[in-house]
Coordinates of C-alpha atoms and ligand atoms in Angstrom, one line a residue:
X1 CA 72.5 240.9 116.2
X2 CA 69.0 239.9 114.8
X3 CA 69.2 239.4 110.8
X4 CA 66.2 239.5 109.5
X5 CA 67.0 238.5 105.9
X6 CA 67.2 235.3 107.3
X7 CA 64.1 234.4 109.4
X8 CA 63.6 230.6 109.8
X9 CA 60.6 230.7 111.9
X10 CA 58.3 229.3 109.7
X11 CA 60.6 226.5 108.6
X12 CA 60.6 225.0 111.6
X13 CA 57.2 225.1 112.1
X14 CA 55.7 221.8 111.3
X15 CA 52.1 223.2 111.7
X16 CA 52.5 225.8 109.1
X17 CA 49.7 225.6 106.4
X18 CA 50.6 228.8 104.7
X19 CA 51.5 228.5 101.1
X20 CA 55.5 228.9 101.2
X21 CA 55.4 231.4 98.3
X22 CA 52.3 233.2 99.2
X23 CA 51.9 236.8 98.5
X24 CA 55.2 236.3 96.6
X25 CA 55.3 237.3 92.6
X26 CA 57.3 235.2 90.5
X27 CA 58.6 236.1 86.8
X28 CA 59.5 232.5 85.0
X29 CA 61.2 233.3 81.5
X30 CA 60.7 230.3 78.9
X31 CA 57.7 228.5 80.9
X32 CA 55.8 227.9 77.8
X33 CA 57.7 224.5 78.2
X34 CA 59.9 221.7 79.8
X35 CA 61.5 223.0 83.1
X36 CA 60.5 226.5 83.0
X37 CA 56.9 224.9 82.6
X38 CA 57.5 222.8 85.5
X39 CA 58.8 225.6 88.0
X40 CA 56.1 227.8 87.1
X41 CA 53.7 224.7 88.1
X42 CA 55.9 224.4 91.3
X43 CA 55.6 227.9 92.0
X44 CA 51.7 228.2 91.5
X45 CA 50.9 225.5 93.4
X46 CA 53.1 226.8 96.4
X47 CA 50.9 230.2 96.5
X48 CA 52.4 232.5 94.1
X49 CA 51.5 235.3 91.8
X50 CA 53.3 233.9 88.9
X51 CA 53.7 235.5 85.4
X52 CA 54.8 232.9 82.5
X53 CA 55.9 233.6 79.2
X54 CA 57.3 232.5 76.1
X55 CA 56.9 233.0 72.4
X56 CA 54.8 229.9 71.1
X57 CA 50.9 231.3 72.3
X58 CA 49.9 227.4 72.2
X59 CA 52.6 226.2 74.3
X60 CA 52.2 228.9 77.1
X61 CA 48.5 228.1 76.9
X62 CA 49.3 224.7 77.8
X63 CA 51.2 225.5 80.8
X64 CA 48.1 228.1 81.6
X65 CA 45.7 224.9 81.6
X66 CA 47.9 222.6 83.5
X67 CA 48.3 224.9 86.4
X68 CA 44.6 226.2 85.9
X69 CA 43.9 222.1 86.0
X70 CA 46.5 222.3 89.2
X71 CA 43.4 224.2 91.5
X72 CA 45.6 227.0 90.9
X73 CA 43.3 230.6 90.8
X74 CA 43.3 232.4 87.5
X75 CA 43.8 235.3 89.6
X76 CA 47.4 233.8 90.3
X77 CA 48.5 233.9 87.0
X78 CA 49.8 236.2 84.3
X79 CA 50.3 235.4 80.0
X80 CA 52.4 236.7 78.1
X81 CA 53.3 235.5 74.4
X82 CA 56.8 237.7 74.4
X83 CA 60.3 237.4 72.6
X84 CA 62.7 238.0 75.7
X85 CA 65.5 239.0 73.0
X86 CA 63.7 242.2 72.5
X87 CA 63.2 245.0 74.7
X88 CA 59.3 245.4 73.5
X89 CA 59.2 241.7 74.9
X90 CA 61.3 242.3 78.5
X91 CA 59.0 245.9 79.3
X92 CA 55.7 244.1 78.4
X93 CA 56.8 241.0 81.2
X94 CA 57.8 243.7 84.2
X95 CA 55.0 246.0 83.1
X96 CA 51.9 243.2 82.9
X97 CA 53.7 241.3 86.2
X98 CA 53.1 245.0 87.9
X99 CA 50.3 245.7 86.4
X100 CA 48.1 242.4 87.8
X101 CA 50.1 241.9 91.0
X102 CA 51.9 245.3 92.4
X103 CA 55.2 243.6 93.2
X104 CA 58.0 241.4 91.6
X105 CA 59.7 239.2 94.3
X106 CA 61.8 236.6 92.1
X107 CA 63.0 236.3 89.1
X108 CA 63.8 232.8 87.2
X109 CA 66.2 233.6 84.1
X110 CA 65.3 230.4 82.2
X111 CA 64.7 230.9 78.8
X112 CA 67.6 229.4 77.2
X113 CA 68.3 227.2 74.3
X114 CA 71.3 225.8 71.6
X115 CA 71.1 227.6 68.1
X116 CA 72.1 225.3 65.4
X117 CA 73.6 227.0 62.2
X118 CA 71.3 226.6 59.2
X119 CA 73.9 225.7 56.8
X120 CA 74.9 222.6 59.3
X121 CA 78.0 223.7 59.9
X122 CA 79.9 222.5 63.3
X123 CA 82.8 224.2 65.5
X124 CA 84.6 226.7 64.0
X125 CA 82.6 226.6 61.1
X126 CA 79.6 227.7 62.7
X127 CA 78.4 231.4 61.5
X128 CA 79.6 234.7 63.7
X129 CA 75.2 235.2 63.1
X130 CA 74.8 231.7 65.4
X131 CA 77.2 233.2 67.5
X132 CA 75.1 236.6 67.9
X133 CA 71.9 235.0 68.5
X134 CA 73.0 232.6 70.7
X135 CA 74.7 235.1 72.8
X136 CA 71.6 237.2 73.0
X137 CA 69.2 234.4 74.5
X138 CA 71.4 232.8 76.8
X139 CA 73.3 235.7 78.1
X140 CA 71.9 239.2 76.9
X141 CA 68.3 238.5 77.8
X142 CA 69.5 237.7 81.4
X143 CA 71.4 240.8 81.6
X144 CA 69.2 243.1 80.4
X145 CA 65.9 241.6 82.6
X146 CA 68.4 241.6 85.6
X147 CA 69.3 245.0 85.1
X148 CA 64.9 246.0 84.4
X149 CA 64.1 243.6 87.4
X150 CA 66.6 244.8 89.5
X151 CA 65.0 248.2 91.0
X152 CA 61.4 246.3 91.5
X153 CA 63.6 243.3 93.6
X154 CA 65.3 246.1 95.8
X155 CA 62.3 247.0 97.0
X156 CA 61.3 242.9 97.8
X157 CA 64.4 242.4 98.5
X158 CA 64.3 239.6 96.2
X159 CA 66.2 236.6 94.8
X160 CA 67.0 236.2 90.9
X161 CA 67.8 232.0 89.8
X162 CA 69.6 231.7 86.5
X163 CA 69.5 228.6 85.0
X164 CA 73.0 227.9 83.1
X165 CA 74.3 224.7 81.9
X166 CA 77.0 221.9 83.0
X167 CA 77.9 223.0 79.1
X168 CA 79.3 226.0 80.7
X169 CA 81.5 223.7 82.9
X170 CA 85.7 224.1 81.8
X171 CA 84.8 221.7 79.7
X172 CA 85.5 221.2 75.7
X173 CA 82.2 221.2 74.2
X174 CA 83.1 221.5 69.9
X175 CA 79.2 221.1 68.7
X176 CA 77.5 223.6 70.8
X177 CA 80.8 226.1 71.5
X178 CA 78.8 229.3 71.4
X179 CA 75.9 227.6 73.6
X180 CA 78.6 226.7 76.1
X181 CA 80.7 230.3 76.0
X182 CA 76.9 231.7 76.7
X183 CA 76.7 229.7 79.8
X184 CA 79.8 229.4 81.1
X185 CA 79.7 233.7 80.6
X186 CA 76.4 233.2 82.5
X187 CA 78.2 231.5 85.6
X188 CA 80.4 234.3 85.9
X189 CA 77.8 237.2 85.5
X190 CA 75.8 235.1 88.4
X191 CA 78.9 235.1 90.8
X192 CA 79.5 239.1 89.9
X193 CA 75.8 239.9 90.4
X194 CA 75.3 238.2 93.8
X195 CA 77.8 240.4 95.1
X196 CA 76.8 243.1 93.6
X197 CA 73.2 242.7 94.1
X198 CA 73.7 241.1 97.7
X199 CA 74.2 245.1 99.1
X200 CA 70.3 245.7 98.6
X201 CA 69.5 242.3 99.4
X202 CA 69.0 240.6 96.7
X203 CA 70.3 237.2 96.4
X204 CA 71.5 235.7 92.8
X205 CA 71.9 231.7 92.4
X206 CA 71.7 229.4 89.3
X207 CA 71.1 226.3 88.2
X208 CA 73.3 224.0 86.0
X209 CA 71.7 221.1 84.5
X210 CA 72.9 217.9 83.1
X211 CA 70.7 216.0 80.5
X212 CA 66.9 217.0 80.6
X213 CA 64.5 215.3 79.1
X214 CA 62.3 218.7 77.6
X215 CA 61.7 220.2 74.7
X216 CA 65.7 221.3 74.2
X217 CA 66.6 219.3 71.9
X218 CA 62.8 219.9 70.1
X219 CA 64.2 223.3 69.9
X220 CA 66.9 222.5 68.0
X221 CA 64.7 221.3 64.9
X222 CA 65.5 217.8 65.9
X223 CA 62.4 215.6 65.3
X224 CA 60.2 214.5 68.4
X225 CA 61.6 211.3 68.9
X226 CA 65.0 212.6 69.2
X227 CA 64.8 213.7 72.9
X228 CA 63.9 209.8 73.8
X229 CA 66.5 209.0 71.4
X230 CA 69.5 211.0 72.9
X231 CA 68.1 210.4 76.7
X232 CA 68.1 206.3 76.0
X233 CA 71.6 206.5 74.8
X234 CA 73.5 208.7 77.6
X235 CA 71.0 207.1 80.2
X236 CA 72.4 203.7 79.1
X237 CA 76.2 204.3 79.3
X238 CA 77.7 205.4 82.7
X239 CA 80.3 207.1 81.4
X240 CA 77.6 209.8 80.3
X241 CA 75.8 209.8 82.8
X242 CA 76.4 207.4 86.3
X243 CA 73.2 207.7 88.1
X244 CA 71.7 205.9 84.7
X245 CA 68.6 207.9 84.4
X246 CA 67.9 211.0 82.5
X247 CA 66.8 214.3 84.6
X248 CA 63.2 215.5 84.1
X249 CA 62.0 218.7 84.1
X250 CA 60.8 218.9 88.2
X251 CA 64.4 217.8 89.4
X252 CA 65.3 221.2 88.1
X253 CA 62.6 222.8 89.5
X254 CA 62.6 221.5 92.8
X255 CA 66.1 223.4 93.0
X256 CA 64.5 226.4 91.8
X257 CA 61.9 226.8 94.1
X258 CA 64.5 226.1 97.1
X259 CA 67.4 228.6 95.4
X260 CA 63.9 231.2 95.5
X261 CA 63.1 230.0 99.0
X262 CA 64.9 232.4 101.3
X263 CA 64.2 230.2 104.2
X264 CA 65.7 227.2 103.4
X265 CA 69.3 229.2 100.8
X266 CA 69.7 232.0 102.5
X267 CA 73.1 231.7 103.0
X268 CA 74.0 230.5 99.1
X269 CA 75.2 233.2 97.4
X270 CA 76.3 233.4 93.5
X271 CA 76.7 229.5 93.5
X272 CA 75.5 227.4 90.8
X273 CA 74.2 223.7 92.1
X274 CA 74.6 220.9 89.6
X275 CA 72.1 218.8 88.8
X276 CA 73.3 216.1 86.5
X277 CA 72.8 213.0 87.7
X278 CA 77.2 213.0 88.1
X279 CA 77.8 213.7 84.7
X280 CA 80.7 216.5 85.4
X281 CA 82.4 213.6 87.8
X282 CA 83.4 211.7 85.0
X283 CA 86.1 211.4 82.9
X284 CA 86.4 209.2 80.0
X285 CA 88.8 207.6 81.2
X286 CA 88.0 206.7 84.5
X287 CA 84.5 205.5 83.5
X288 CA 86.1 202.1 82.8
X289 CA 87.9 199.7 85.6
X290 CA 91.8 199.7 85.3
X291 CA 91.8 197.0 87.0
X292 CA 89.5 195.1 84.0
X293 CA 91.7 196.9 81.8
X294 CA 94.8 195.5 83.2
X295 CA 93.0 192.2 83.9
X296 CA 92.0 191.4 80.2
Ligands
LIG301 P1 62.7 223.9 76.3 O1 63.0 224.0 74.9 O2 61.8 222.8 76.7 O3 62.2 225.3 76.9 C1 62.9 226.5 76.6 C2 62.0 227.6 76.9 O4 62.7 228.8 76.5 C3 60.7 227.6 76.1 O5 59.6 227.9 77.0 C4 60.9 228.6 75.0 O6 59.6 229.2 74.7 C5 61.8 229.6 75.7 N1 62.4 230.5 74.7 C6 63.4 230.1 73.8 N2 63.7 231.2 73.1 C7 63.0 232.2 73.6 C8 62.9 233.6 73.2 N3 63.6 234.2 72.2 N4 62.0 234.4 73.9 C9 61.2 233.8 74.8 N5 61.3 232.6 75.2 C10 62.1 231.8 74.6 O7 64.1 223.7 77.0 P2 64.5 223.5 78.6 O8 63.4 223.5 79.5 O9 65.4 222.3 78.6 O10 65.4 224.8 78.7 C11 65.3 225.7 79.9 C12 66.7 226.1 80.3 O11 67.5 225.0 80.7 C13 67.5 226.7 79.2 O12 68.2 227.9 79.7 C14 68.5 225.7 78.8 O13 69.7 226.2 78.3 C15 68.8 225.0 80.1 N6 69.3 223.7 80.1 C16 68.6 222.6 79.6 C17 69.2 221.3 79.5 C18 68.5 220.1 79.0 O14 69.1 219.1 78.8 N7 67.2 220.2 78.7 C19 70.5 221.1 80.0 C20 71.2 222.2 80.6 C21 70.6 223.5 80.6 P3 59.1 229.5 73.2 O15 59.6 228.4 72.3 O16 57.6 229.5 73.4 O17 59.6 230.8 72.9

């Protein structure tokens, strides 16, 4: 029986010149900066309509000049400074991606970050308004632009990527506990959706990431030298992470564009990939050599 969700034609073509995303429209929540940034860069330079967003106007005008810079078409690309907490913010992004370019084909979930508590406080300490807000970025905005995307990617039959976190691994994680209940709430709402979704052929994936060099930890109020800061440290010590190298932001995005590429994952469904340079592979306490240990 022919499937045609699942045409690999053109990937086996060597002489294809085609764009791979061409006529496709993309929506990239959080591209205004670090791997949200970069997939929207990916994207545009593969052929698609892409509309970016975020809330800081000079950021996302940053990402407009670098793909602008890219050869990328102006015609190609859709601004919008929105908050996708709110629902003023989530209507604007569908209507204005409709508005300029007719279709939506894929949605990338992105924006996403860790809310520190004001007061300082850590663990259990942290505020029930942390908890809220934190809850609302990384998990209610996804749900509430799946549920607005969904009807648009039913007609595309289309493919949603969340990006999630190896902090929402079944691991502890005391400092950021809402940040990681967020994700690891995220993983299971990706796994639910696929099959739910998967009926009108829509496919739903995610990402997981390990360290990142981006603005994250930027985000968090930290000062700019802090993302080198924390990236030197767990890049030194194998225990954090074994490949010895911090990601950047296109080792994300590279999985992205190949979770959106229905050529290439059609048959992934409701997985998350990690992408952390081994970090989730290691326990403390075989990051050292018994045999040393036994040695000495
Ligand atoms: P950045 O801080 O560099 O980018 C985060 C993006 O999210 C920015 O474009 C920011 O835009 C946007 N954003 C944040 N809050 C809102 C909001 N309320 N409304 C609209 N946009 C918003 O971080 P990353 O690129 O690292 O983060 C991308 C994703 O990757 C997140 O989901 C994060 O949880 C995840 N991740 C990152 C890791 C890392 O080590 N970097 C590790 C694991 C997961 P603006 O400020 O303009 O609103």
């Amino acid at each position: 029986m022919e499937d045609t969700n699942r045409d690999f034609s053109s990937s086996q073509n060597p002489f294809q010149t085609m764009p791979r995303f061409s006529g496709k429209t993309v929506i990239i929540t959080g591209s205004s900066n670090g791997i949200g940034r970069s997939a929207a860069l990916l994207f545009a330079q593969d052929g698609a309509n892409v509309t970016i967003t975020g809330r800081n106007a000079e950021r996302l005008e940053e990402t407009r000049k670098l793909i602008l810079k890219s050869g990328v078409s102006e015609s190609h690309l859709n601004s919008v400074v929105a908050d996708v907490t709110t629902s003023g913010g989530q209507d604007l992004l569908v209507k204005s991606t409709l508005d300029k370019f007719g279709k939506i084909h894929i949605l990338v979930n992105n924006a996403g970050a860790g809310i520190p508590d004001a007061t300082g406080a850590t663990g259990t300490d942290q505020s029930i308004d942390v908890y809220h807000k934190t809850l609302q970025l990384n998990l209610q905005a996804v749900i509430e632009m799946t549920k607005k995307v969904k009807p648009h990617l039913m007609e595309t039959k289309g493919e949603i990527i969340n990006i999630s976190s190896v902090a929402g691994q079944p691991r502890a994680q005391p400092d950021f506990m809402y940040y990681a209940i967020a994700k690891a709430a995220l993983d299971q709402y990706t796994r639910s959706t696929a099959i739910d979704l998967i009926q009108y052929g829509i496919r739903v994936n995610s990402v997981s990431p390990g360290l990142v060099a981006t603005g994250f930890v930027n985000a968090m109020g930290m000062p700019d030298a802090a993302t080198q800061k924390l990236c030197d440290f767990m890049s030194s010590h194998k225990e954090c992470i074994p490949a010895l190298v911090a990601g950047q932001p296109e080792d994300i995005a590279n999985i992205i564009l190949f979770l959106a590429d229905r050529k290439l994952s059609s048959y992934i469904i409701g997985q998350s990939i990690i992408a952390d340079g081994g970090s989730t592979l290691v326990m403390g306490m075989q990051a050292h050599s018994f045999l040393d240990i036994l040695k000495s």
